[in-house]
CSV table of C-alpha atoms in Angstrom, one decimal:
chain,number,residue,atom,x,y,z
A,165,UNK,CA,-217.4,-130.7,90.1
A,166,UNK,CA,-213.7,-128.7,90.5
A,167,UNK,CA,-211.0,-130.2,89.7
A,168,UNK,CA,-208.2,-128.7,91.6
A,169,UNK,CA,-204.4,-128.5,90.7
A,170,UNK,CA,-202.4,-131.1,92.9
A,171,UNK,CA,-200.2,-129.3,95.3
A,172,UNK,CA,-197.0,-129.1,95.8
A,173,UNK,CA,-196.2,-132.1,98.4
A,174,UNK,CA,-199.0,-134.3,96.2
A,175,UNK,CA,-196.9,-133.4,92.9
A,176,UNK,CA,-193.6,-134.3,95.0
A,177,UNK,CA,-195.2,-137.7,97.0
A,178,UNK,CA,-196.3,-138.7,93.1
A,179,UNK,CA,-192.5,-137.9,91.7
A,180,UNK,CA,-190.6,-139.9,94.4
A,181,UNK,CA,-193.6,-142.7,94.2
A,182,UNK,CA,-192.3,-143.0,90.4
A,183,UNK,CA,-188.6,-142.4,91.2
A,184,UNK,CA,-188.6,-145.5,93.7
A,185,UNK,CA,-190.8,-147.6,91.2
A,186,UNK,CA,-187.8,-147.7,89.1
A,187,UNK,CA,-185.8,-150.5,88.7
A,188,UNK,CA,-182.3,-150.3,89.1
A,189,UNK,CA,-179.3,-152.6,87.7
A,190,UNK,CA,-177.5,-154.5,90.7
A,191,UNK,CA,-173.6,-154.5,91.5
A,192,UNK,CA,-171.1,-157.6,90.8
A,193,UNK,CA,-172.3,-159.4,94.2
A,194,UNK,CA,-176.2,-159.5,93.0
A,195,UNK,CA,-176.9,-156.5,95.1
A,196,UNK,CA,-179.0,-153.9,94.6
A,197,UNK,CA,-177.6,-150.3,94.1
A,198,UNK,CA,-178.1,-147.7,96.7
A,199,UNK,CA,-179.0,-143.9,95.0
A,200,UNK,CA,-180.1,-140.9,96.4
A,201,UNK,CA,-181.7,-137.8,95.5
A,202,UNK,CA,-179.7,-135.0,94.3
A,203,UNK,CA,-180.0,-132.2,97.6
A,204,UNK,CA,-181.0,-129.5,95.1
A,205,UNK,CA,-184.1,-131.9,93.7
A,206,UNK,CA,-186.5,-131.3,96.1
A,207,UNK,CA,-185.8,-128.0,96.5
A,208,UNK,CA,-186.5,-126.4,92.9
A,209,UNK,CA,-189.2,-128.3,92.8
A,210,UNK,CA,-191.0,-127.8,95.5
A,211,UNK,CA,-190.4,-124.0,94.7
A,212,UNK,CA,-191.0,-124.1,91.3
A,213,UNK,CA,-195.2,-124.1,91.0
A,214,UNK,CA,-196.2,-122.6,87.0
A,215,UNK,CA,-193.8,-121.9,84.5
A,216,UNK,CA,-192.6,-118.5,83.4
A,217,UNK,CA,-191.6,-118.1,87.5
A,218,UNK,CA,-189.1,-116.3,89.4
A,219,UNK,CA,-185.7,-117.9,88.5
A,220,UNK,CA,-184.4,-116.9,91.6
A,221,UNK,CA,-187.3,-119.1,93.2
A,222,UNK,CA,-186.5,-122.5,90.9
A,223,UNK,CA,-188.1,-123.6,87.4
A,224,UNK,CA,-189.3,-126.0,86.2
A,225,UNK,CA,-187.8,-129.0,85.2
A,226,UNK,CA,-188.6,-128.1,81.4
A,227,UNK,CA,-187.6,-124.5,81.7
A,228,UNK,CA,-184.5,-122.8,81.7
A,229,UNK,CA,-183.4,-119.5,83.3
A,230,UNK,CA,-182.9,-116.5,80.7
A,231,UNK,CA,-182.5,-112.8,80.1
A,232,UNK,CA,-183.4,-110.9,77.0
A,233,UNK,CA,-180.3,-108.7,75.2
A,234,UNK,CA,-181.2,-105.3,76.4
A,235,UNK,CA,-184.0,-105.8,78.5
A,236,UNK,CA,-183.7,-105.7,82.6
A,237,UNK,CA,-184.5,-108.7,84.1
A,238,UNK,CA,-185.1,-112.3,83.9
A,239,UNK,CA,-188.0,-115.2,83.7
A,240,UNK,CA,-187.7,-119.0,83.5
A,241,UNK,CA,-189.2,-120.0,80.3
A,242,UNK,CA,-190.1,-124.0,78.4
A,243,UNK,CA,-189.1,-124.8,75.1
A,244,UNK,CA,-191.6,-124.3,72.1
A,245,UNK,CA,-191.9,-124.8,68.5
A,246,UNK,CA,-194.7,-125.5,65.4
A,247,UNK,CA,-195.9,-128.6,67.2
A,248,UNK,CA,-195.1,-128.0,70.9
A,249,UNK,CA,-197.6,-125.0,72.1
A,250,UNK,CA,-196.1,-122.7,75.2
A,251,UNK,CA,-197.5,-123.9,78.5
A,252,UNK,CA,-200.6,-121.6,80.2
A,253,UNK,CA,-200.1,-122.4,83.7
A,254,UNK,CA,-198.8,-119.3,84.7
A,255,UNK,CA,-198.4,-117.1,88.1
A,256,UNK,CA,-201.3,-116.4,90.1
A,257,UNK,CA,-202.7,-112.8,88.8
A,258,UNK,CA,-201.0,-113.0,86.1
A,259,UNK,CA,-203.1,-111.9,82.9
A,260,UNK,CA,-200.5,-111.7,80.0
A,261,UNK,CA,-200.4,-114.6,77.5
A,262,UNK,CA,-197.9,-117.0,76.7
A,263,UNK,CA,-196.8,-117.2,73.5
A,264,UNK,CA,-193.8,-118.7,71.5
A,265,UNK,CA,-191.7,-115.4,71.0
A,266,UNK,CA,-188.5,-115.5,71.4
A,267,UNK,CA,-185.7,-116.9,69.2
A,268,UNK,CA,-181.8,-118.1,71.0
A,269,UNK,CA,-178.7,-117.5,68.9
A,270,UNK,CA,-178.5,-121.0,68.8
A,271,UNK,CA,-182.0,-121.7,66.5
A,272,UNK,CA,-184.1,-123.2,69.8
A,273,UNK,CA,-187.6,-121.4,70.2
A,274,UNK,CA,-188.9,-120.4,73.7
A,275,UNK,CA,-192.0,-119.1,75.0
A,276,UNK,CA,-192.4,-115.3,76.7
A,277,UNK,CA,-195.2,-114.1,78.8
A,278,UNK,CA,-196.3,-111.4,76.3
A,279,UNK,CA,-197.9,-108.1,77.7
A,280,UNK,CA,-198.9,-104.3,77.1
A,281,UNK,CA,-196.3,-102.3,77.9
A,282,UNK,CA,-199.0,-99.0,77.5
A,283,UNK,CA,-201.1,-100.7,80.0
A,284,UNK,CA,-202.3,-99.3,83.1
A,285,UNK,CA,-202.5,-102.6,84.5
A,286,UNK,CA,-198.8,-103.2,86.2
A,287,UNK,CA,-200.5,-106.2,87.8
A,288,UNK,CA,-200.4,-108.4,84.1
A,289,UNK,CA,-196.8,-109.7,84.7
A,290,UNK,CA,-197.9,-110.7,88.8
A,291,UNK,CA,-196.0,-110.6,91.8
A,292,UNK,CA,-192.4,-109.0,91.3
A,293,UNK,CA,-192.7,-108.7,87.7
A,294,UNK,CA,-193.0,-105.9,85.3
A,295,UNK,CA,-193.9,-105.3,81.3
A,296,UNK,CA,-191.1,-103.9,79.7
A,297,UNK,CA,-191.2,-102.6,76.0
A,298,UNK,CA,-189.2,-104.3,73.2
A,299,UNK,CA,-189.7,-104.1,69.6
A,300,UNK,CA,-193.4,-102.5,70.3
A,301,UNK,CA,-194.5,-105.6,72.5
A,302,UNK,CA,-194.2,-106.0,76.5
A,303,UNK,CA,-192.8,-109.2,77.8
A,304,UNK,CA,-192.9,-109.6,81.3
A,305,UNK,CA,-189.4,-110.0,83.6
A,306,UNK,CA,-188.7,-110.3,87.3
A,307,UNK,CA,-186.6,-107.3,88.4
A,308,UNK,CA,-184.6,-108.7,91.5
């Protein structure tokens, strides 16, 4: 038996089912608060499928948007450390590996989709991405 990743409206329908199963505090006349999504929710995440995606597409709610000193481009990317392993859901065709690579000036560890950058295969990084060479290691960035 498959077992299938839930798509993108399923992942959405099962978000808002939590969202509205939360209880909310009520105003001075016993009432109950009105709130709203925010408009850019639904948006990133309905675009926003694997990590280590297209920023300009959305990522995911535990990635943030960055872009290596001295390399072109840019990837969204989660958090990682000793205990908390990079994520493998990646881009489909993608074939480079996540790993937790890359250190921010301000101590926090994040995870890069590592490649070869003397690979004939320019289809490791996936759709709009390329391997580019740092420090004798590829890691793959979106170009636009």
């Amino acid at each position: 038996r498959t077992i299938q990743k839930p798509t993108k409206m399923l992942k959405l329908l099962a978000s808002l089912a939590a969202f509205s199963a939360v209880s909310f505090g009520h105003n001075v006349n016993n009432e109950p608060q009105l709130v709203k999504l925010h408009p850019n929710f639904v948006a990133d995440y309905l675009n926003a499928t694997t990590h280590y995606g297209d920023p300009k597409a959305g990522c995911e709610s535990d990635e943030i948007a960055v872009q290596i000193q001295g390399v072109q481009g840019d990837f969204c990317t989660p958090a990682c450390s000793l205990v908390k392993k990079c994520p493998t859901d990646v881009p489909e065709g993608v074939t480079a590996t996540p790993q937790c690579a890359l250190s921010a000036s301000s101590g926090g560890k994040y995870c890069a989709l590592i490649c070869s950058p003397s690979s004939k295969d320019d289809a490791q990084c996936g759709t709009n991405a390329s391997c580019k060479a740092i420090s004798g290691v590829g890691i793959c960035t979106y170009d636009d």
